[in-house]
Amino acid sequence: MQSTALTLSPLTPLLRPLNKNPNHRYGSLWNLSSLKPLGLLRSINGLSFQKASHLFSCSRFNARRINESFLISDGRCDGFKVRATPVPGNIGDTNDSSGLATSMQLGAMFAIWYILNIYFNIFNKQVLKVYTFPATVTAFHFGCGTLIILIMWASNLYHRPKLTRSQLAVIIPLAIVHTLGNLLTNVSIGRVNVSFTHTIKAMEPFFTVLFSVLFLGEWPTFWIVFSLIPVVGGVALASFTEASFNWIGFCSAMASNVTNQSRNVLSKKFMVKNEETLDNINLFSIITIISFMLLVPAAILLEGVKFSPSYLQSAANQGLNIRELCIRSLLAGFCLHSYQQVSYMILQMVSPVTHSVGNCVKRVVVIIASVIFFQTPVSPINSLGTTLALTGVFLYSKAKQLKPKPKVGESLKVAE
């Protein structure tokens, strides 16, 4: 569908301005008093005119909107010729198509995020079940991520950042707590069921609020505090009825909550200046490389060199041969880095609250998938506790959208 627009073009190379004041701010303009509405000319060549309003500039032949009439000097149109120009009428349709394409892209990215997360937890659990060295496994995951990042930068798939000393001073503490968070999560997954680890990790909002109060002085609203009640109660209920419960798995998962949320608070407290900030993807890439460099010597110090044939063979005797162990380790490392990369890409496209809700749904999907795949026995009370905890996380995400009403004094300051 197309509509018709009118364009004006000069017939003579030079037009004499009616206003000859050379000091006019906008140059020589038509005298508005001489402009009269053209009432006789209603159509040309069968084309209907829509009412428009223009002020003509002789120097640039521009048109400016002044009222609801089509104005021509002295009632004559011999200085201009008028012709109809077709204008595409599907601009709104284009915008709708663009919005639909963006929604479809986001939906696909969320699906990839969830699928990669599911496969990471499955492969990782299979490896840690027979190869009980979480520090070595975590270092291997960071090594896979580092290799992917170097290939990405070398092939110009993504621009390589230029680091400054101020950026490095901020990133190193973030990398330390990021390393600890991933290591403690793997310790928990190796000790207890995947579903139980992710149920405990639903406690993350509680530590977010706690550290925000302690280090940032940001007090939560009533609804945020209210949403934490089912989170804490649900995790406690699930823990009491968990068949695979042991204190090492429980405490390491809880400690990973502490490190992950302290990382978020540190990143907010020690924010680099705007002109020096990195984008999310490069920030995550730098953190991954630093984590790999930190964890390799730590893993050797804590567990020794565990890639010897004798240790691999002992893992093979427990159900996975050496080839399967290596392939699953590689796939777990690839899935870990890829789903975290996709997560940061999604965060660049949506609000943090939307991302938080998506993360809550992801946890539900991972728990259900792990229960089905590993045929984990789940009691009704355990299911109730998990459901309560995840419902609380969802309510927490929605409560963050509710902005507190400003106090009277704050309202007056804003008005001033």
Coordinates of C-alpha atoms in Angstrom, one line a residue:
M1 CA 0.0 0.0 0.0
Q2 CA 1.4 3.4 -1.0
S3 CA 0.4 7.0 -0.3
T4 CA 1.1 10.0 -2.4
A5 CA 3.3 12.9 -1.3
L6 CA 3.8 16.2 -3.0
T7 CA 7.3 17.5 -3.9
L8 CA 8.2 21.0 -5.0
S9 CA 11.0 21.8 -7.4
P10 CA 12.0 25.1 -8.9
L11 CA 11.3 25.9 -12.6
T12 CA 13.6 28.9 -12.7
P13 CA 17.2 28.9 -11.7
L14 CA 16.9 32.0 -9.7
L15 CA 14.1 33.3 -7.5
R16 CA 14.0 36.9 -6.2
P17 CA 13.3 37.0 -2.5
L18 CA 10.6 39.3 -1.2
N19 CA 12.5 40.0 1.9
K20 CA 15.9 41.5 1.0
N21 CA 17.3 42.0 4.5
P22 CA 20.8 40.5 4.2
N23 CA 21.2 40.3 8.0
H24 CA 18.3 37.9 8.5
R25 CA 19.3 35.0 10.6
Y26 CA 18.1 32.4 8.1
G27 CA 19.0 34.1 4.9
S28 CA 16.4 35.4 2.4
L29 CA 13.0 34.2 3.2
W30 CA 9.6 34.6 1.6
N31 CA 7.5 37.3 3.0
L32 CA 4.7 35.6 5.0
S33 CA 2.3 38.5 4.5
S34 CA 2.3 37.8 0.8
L35 CA 1.5 34.1 1.2
K36 CA -2.1 33.3 0.5
P37 CA -4.0 30.0 0.7
L38 CA -4.5 28.4 -2.7
G39 CA -8.2 27.7 -2.6
L40 CA -8.9 27.2 -6.3
L41 CA -6.4 24.5 -7.0
R42 CA -7.8 21.3 -5.5
S43 CA -6.3 18.6 -7.8
I44 CA -3.9 18.2 -10.6
N45 CA -4.1 15.3 -13.0
G46 CA -6.6 13.6 -10.7
L47 CA -4.3 13.6 -7.7
S48 CA -6.0 14.8 -4.4
F49 CA -4.0 17.2 -2.3
Q50 CA -3.8 16.8 1.4
K51 CA -3.5 19.9 3.4
A52 CA 0.0 20.8 4.3
S53 CA 1.9 23.8 5.5
H54 CA 5.2 25.1 4.4
L55 CA 7.4 28.1 4.5
F56 CA 9.7 28.3 1.5
S57 CA 13.4 29.3 1.7
C58 CA 14.8 30.7 -1.6
S59 CA 18.4 29.8 -0.8
R60 CA 17.8 26.1 -0.1
F61 CA 14.3 25.6 -1.4
N62 CA 13.3 24.1 2.0
A63 CA 9.8 23.9 3.3
R64 CA 8.7 24.7 6.8
R65 CA 5.4 23.8 8.4
I66 CA 3.5 26.9 9.5
N67 CA -0.3 26.1 9.5
E68 CA -2.9 23.9 8.0
S69 CA -3.0 25.4 4.5
F70 CA -1.0 24.9 1.4
L71 CA 0.6 28.4 0.8
I72 CA 1.8 29.7 -2.6
S73 CA 3.1 33.2 -3.2
D74 CA 0.6 35.6 -4.7
G75 CA -1.8 32.8 -5.5
R76 CA 0.5 31.7 -8.4
C77 CA 2.3 28.5 -8.7
D78 CA 4.4 29.3 -11.7
G79 CA 7.6 29.4 -9.6
F80 CA 7.3 25.8 -8.7
K81 CA 6.0 22.7 -10.4
V82 CA 4.1 20.2 -8.3
R83 CA 4.4 16.5 -8.8
A84 CA 3.2 13.4 -6.8
T85 CA 5.8 11.1 -5.4
P86 CA 4.8 7.6 -4.2
V87 CA 5.8 6.9 -0.6
P88 CA 6.0 3.4 0.8
G89 CA 3.1 2.8 3.1
N90 CA 4.5 -0.2 4.8
I91 CA 6.8 1.5 7.3
G92 CA 4.7 0.2 10.2
D93 CA 4.9 -3.3 8.7
T94 CA 8.7 -3.0 8.6
N95 CA 8.8 -2.1 12.2
D96 CA 6.6 -5.0 13.1
S97 CA 8.8 -7.4 11.1
S98 CA 11.9 -6.0 12.9
G99 CA 10.3 -6.5 16.3
L100 CA 9.2 -10.0 15.4
A101 CA 12.7 -10.9 14.2
T102 CA 14.2 -9.5 17.4
S103 CA 11.8 -11.6 19.5
M104 CA 12.6 -14.7 17.5
Q105 CA 16.3 -14.1 17.9
L106 CA 15.9 -13.7 21.7
G107 CA 13.8 -16.8 21.9
A108 CA 16.4 -18.8 20.0
M109 CA 19.2 -17.4 22.3
F110 CA 17.3 -18.3 25.4
A111 CA 16.7 -21.8 24.0
I112 CA 20.4 -22.2 23.2
W113 CA 21.3 -20.9 26.7
Y114 CA 19.1 -23.5 28.4
I115 CA 20.2 -26.4 26.2
L116 CA 23.9 -25.7 26.6
N117 CA 23.3 -25.5 30.4
I118 CA 21.5 -28.8 30.5
Y119 CA 24.3 -30.6 28.5
F120 CA 27.0 -29.0 30.6
N121 CA 25.5 -30.2 33.9
I122 CA 25.0 -33.7 32.4
F123 CA 28.5 -34.1 31.0
N124 CA 30.1 -32.4 34.1
K125 CA 28.3 -34.8 36.5
Q126 CA 29.3 -37.8 34.4
V127 CA 32.9 -36.7 34.5
L128 CA 33.0 -35.8 38.2
K129 CA 31.3 -39.0 39.2
V130 CA 34.3 -41.1 38.0
Y131 CA 37.1 -38.5 38.0
T132 CA 36.9 -36.9 41.5
F133 CA 39.3 -34.0 41.1
P134 CA 37.1 -30.9 40.9
A135 CA 40.0 -28.4 40.8
T136 CA 41.6 -30.1 37.8
V137 CA 38.2 -30.4 36.0
T138 CA 37.5 -26.7 36.6
A139 CA 40.9 -25.7 35.4
F140 CA 40.3 -27.8 32.3
H141 CA 37.0 -26.0 31.7
F142 CA 38.7 -22.6 31.9
G143 CA 41.4 -23.9 29.5
C144 CA 38.7 -24.8 27.0
G145 CA 37.2 -21.3 27.4
T146 CA 40.6 -19.6 27.0
L147 CA 41.2 -21.5 23.8
I148 CA 37.8 -20.5 22.4
I149 CA 38.5 -16.9 23.3
L150 CA 41.9 -16.8 21.7
I151 CA 40.5 -18.3 18.5
M152 CA 37.7 -15.8 18.5
W153 CA 40.1 -12.9 18.9
A154 CA 42.6 -14.3 16.4
S155 CA 40.0 -14.8 13.7
N156 CA 38.4 -11.3 14.4
L157 CA 35.1 -12.8 15.3
Y158 CA 35.1 -10.3 18.1
H159 CA 37.3 -7.4 18.8
R160 CA 40.2 -7.8 21.2
P161 CA 40.1 -5.3 24.1
K162 CA 42.9 -3.0 25.2
L163 CA 43.4 -3.3 28.9
T164 CA 44.5 -0.6 31.2
R165 CA 46.0 -0.9 34.7
S166 CA 42.9 0.5 36.3
Q167 CA 40.8 -2.1 34.5
L168 CA 43.1 -4.9 35.5
A169 CA 43.1 -3.8 39.1
V170 CA 39.3 -4.2 39.1
I171 CA 39.1 -7.4 37.0
I172 CA 41.6 -9.5 39.1
P173 CA 39.4 -9.6 42.3
L174 CA 36.4 -10.4 40.1
A175 CA 38.4 -13.3 38.5
I176 CA 39.4 -14.6 41.9
V177 CA 35.8 -14.9 43.2
H178 CA 34.7 -16.2 39.8
T179 CA 37.2 -18.9 40.0
L180 CA 36.2 -19.9 43.5
G181 CA 32.5 -19.9 42.5
N182 CA 33.0 -22.3 39.6
L183 CA 35.3 -24.5 41.7
L184 CA 32.9 -24.7 44.6
T185 CA 30.0 -25.5 42.3
N186 CA 31.9 -28.4 40.8
V187 CA 32.8 -29.7 44.3
S188 CA 29.1 -29.7 45.1
I189 CA 28.1 -31.4 41.8
G190 CA 30.6 -34.1 42.4
R191 CA 29.2 -34.8 45.9
V192 CA 25.4 -34.5 45.6
N193 CA 22.7 -34.6 42.9
V194 CA 22.7 -31.9 40.2
S195 CA 19.1 -31.0 41.1
F196 CA 20.1 -30.5 44.8
T197 CA 23.0 -28.3 43.9
H198 CA 20.8 -26.0 41.8
T199 CA 18.2 -26.0 44.5
I200 CA 20.8 -24.6 46.9
K201 CA 22.0 -22.1 44.4
A202 CA 18.5 -20.7 44.3
M203 CA 19.6 -19.0 47.6
E204 CA 21.7 -16.5 45.5
P205 CA 19.1 -13.6 45.9
F206 CA 19.4 -13.9 49.7
F207 CA 23.1 -13.3 49.6
T208 CA 22.7 -10.5 47.0
V209 CA 20.4 -8.6 49.4
L210 CA 22.7 -9.4 52.4
F211 CA 25.9 -8.1 50.7
S212 CA 24.1 -5.1 49.2
V213 CA 23.2 -4.1 52.8
L214 CA 26.6 -4.8 54.3
F215 CA 28.8 -3.3 51.6
L216 CA 26.7 -0.9 49.6
G217 CA 24.2 0.3 52.2
E218 CA 21.3 -0.5 49.9
W219 CA 18.3 -1.6 52.0
P220 CA 15.7 -3.9 50.3
T221 CA 12.1 -3.1 50.0
F222 CA 9.4 -5.0 51.8
W223 CA 8.4 -7.1 48.8
I224 CA 12.0 -8.2 48.2
V225 CA 12.3 -9.3 51.8
F226 CA 9.0 -11.0 51.5
S227 CA 10.1 -12.9 48.4
L228 CA 13.1 -14.3 50.2
I229 CA 10.9 -16.2 52.7
P230 CA 9.9 -19.0 50.3
V231 CA 13.5 -19.1 49.0
V232 CA 15.0 -19.8 52.4
G233 CA 12.1 -22.1 53.5
G234 CA 12.2 -24.0 50.2
V235 CA 15.9 -24.7 50.3
A236 CA 15.7 -25.8 54.0
L237 CA 12.8 -28.1 53.2
A238 CA 14.6 -29.6 50.2
S239 CA 17.8 -30.1 52.2
F240 CA 16.1 -32.0 55.0
T241 CA 14.6 -34.5 52.5
E242 CA 17.5 -34.8 50.0
A243 CA 18.6 -38.4 49.6
S244 CA 22.1 -37.5 48.4
F245 CA 22.6 -34.9 51.2
N246 CA 26.1 -34.5 52.6
W247 CA 27.7 -31.5 54.3
I248 CA 30.6 -31.0 51.8
G249 CA 28.2 -30.8 48.9
F250 CA 25.8 -28.6 50.8
C251 CA 28.4 -26.2 52.1
S252 CA 30.3 -25.9 48.9
A253 CA 27.1 -25.0 47.0
M254 CA 26.3 -22.4 49.6
A255 CA 29.8 -21.1 49.5
S256 CA 29.5 -20.7 45.7
N257 CA 26.5 -18.5 46.3
V258 CA 28.6 -16.3 48.6
T259 CA 31.4 -16.0 46.0
N260 CA 29.1 -15.4 43.0
Q261 CA 27.1 -12.7 44.7
S262 CA 30.2 -11.1 46.2
R263 CA 31.5 -10.9 42.7
N264 CA 28.3 -9.0 41.6
V265 CA 28.6 -6.6 44.5
L266 CA 32.3 -6.1 43.9
S267 CA 31.7 -5.3 40.2
K268 CA 29.1 -2.7 41.3
K269 CA 31.3 -1.2 44.1
F270 CA 34.5 -1.0 42.1
M271 CA 33.0 0.1 38.8
V272 CA 35.5 1.5 36.4
K273 CA 35.0 4.9 34.8
N274 CA 32.6 4.9 31.9
E275 CA 35.2 5.8 29.3
E276 CA 37.2 2.7 30.4
T277 CA 34.5 0.1 30.8
L278 CA 34.6 -3.2 28.8
D279 CA 31.6 -4.7 27.2
N280 CA 30.2 -7.8 28.9
I281 CA 31.6 -10.3 26.4
N282 CA 35.2 -9.0 26.6
L283 CA 34.9 -8.7 30.4
F284 CA 33.8 -12.3 30.7
S285 CA 36.6 -13.3 28.3
I286 CA 39.3 -11.6 30.4
I287 CA 38.0 -13.1 33.6
T288 CA 38.0 -16.6 32.1
I289 CA 41.7 -16.2 31.0
I290 CA 42.8 -14.9 34.4
S291 CA 40.8 -17.7 36.1
F292 CA 42.6 -20.3 34.0
M293 CA 46.0 -18.8 34.9
L294 CA 45.1 -18.7 38.6
L295 CA 43.6 -22.2 38.9
V296 CA 46.2 -24.3 37.0
P297 CA 48.9 -23.9 39.7
A298 CA 46.3 -24.0 42.4
A299 CA 44.9 -27.3 41.0
I300 CA 48.4 -28.8 40.9
L301 CA 49.1 -27.7 44.4
L302 CA 45.8 -29.0 45.8
E303 CA 45.4 -32.3 43.8
G304 CA 48.7 -32.9 42.0
V305 CA 49.1 -33.8 38.3
K306 CA 46.0 -35.9 37.7
F307 CA 46.2 -36.3 33.9
S308 CA 48.6 -39.3 34.1
P309 CA 47.5 -42.5 32.4
S310 CA 47.1 -44.3 35.8
Y311 CA 44.5 -41.8 37.0
L312 CA 42.7 -41.8 33.7
Q313 CA 42.6 -45.6 33.8
S314 CA 41.2 -45.6 37.3
A315 CA 38.4 -43.3 36.1
A316 CA 37.8 -45.7 33.2
N317 CA 37.4 -48.6 35.5
Q318 CA 34.4 -46.8 37.1
G319 CA 32.3 -46.7 34.0
L320 CA 33.8 -44.3 31.4
N321 CA 36.7 -45.3 29.2
I322 CA 39.5 -42.8 28.5
R323 CA 38.1 -41.7 25.2
E324 CA 34.6 -41.1 26.6
L325 CA 36.1 -39.2 29.6
C326 CA 38.1 -36.9 27.4
I327 CA 35.2 -36.3 25.0
R328 CA 32.8 -35.5 27.8
S329 CA 35.3 -33.2 29.5
L330 CA 35.8 -31.3 26.3
L331 CA 32.1 -31.0 25.7
A332 CA 31.5 -29.9 29.2
G333 CA 34.2 -27.2 28.8
F334 CA 32.7 -26.0 25.5
C335 CA 29.2 -26.0 26.9
L336 CA 30.2 -24.1 30.0
H337 CA 31.9 -21.3 28.1
S338 CA 29.3 -21.1 25.4
Y339 CA 26.3 -20.9 27.7
Q340 CA 28.0 -18.2 29.8
Q341 CA 28.9 -16.3 26.6
V342 CA 25.3 -16.5 25.3
S343 CA 24.1 -15.4 28.8
Y344 CA 26.2 -12.2 28.5
M345 CA 24.9 -11.6 24.9
I346 CA 21.3 -11.9 26.2
L347 CA 22.1 -9.5 29.0
Q348 CA 23.2 -6.9 26.4
M349 CA 19.8 -7.2 24.7
V350 CA 17.4 -7.3 27.7
S351 CA 17.0 -5.6 31.1
P352 CA 18.7 -7.2 34.1
V353 CA 15.3 -8.1 35.6
T354 CA 14.3 -10.0 32.4
H355 CA 17.7 -11.8 32.5
S356 CA 17.1 -12.7 36.1
V357 CA 13.7 -14.1 35.3
G358 CA 15.2 -16.1 32.5
N359 CA 17.9 -17.4 34.8
C360 CA 15.2 -18.6 37.2
V361 CA 13.5 -20.5 34.4
K362 CA 16.8 -21.9 33.4
R363 CA 17.3 -23.3 36.9
V364 CA 13.9 -25.0 36.7
V365 CA 14.7 -26.5 33.3
V366 CA 18.1 -27.8 34.5
I367 CA 16.6 -29.4 37.6
I368 CA 13.8 -31.1 35.7
A369 CA 16.2 -32.3 33.0
S370 CA 18.8 -33.7 35.5
V371 CA 16.1 -35.5 37.5
I372 CA 14.8 -37.2 34.3
F373 CA 18.3 -38.0 32.9
F374 CA 19.8 -39.4 36.0
Q375 CA 16.5 -40.8 37.3
T376 CA 17.0 -39.0 40.6
P377 CA 14.5 -40.2 43.3
V378 CA 12.5 -37.2 44.5
S379 CA 10.0 -37.3 47.4
P380 CA 6.9 -35.1 47.4
I381 CA 8.3 -33.0 50.2
N382 CA 11.6 -32.5 48.4
S383 CA 9.6 -31.4 45.3
L384 CA 7.6 -29.0 47.4
G385 CA 10.8 -27.5 48.8
T386 CA 12.3 -27.1 45.4
T387 CA 9.2 -25.5 44.0
L388 CA 8.9 -23.1 46.9
A389 CA 12.5 -22.0 46.5
L390 CA 12.2 -21.4 42.7
T391 CA 8.9 -19.6 43.2
G392 CA 10.6 -17.3 45.7
V393 CA 13.4 -16.6 43.1
F394 CA 10.8 -15.7 40.5
L395 CA 9.0 -13.4 43.0
Y396 CA 12.3 -11.8 43.9
S397 CA 12.9 -11.0 40.2
K398 CA 9.5 -9.4 39.9
A399 CA 9.9 -7.5 43.2
K400 CA 13.0 -5.8 41.9
Q401 CA 10.8 -4.2 39.2
L402 CA 8.8 -2.4 41.9
K403 CA 10.6 0.9 42.6
P404 CA 10.0 2.4 46.0
K405 CA 8.1 5.6 46.3
P406 CA 10.3 8.6 47.0
K407 CA 10.0 10.3 50.3
V408 CA 8.5 13.8 50.6
G409 CA 11.9 15.4 50.9
E410 CA 13.2 13.5 47.9
S411 CA 10.2 14.5 45.8
L412 CA 10.8 18.2 46.6
K413 CA 14.4 17.9 45.5
V414 CA 13.4 16.3 42.2
A415 CA 10.8 19.0 41.7
E416 CA 13.4 21.7 42.3

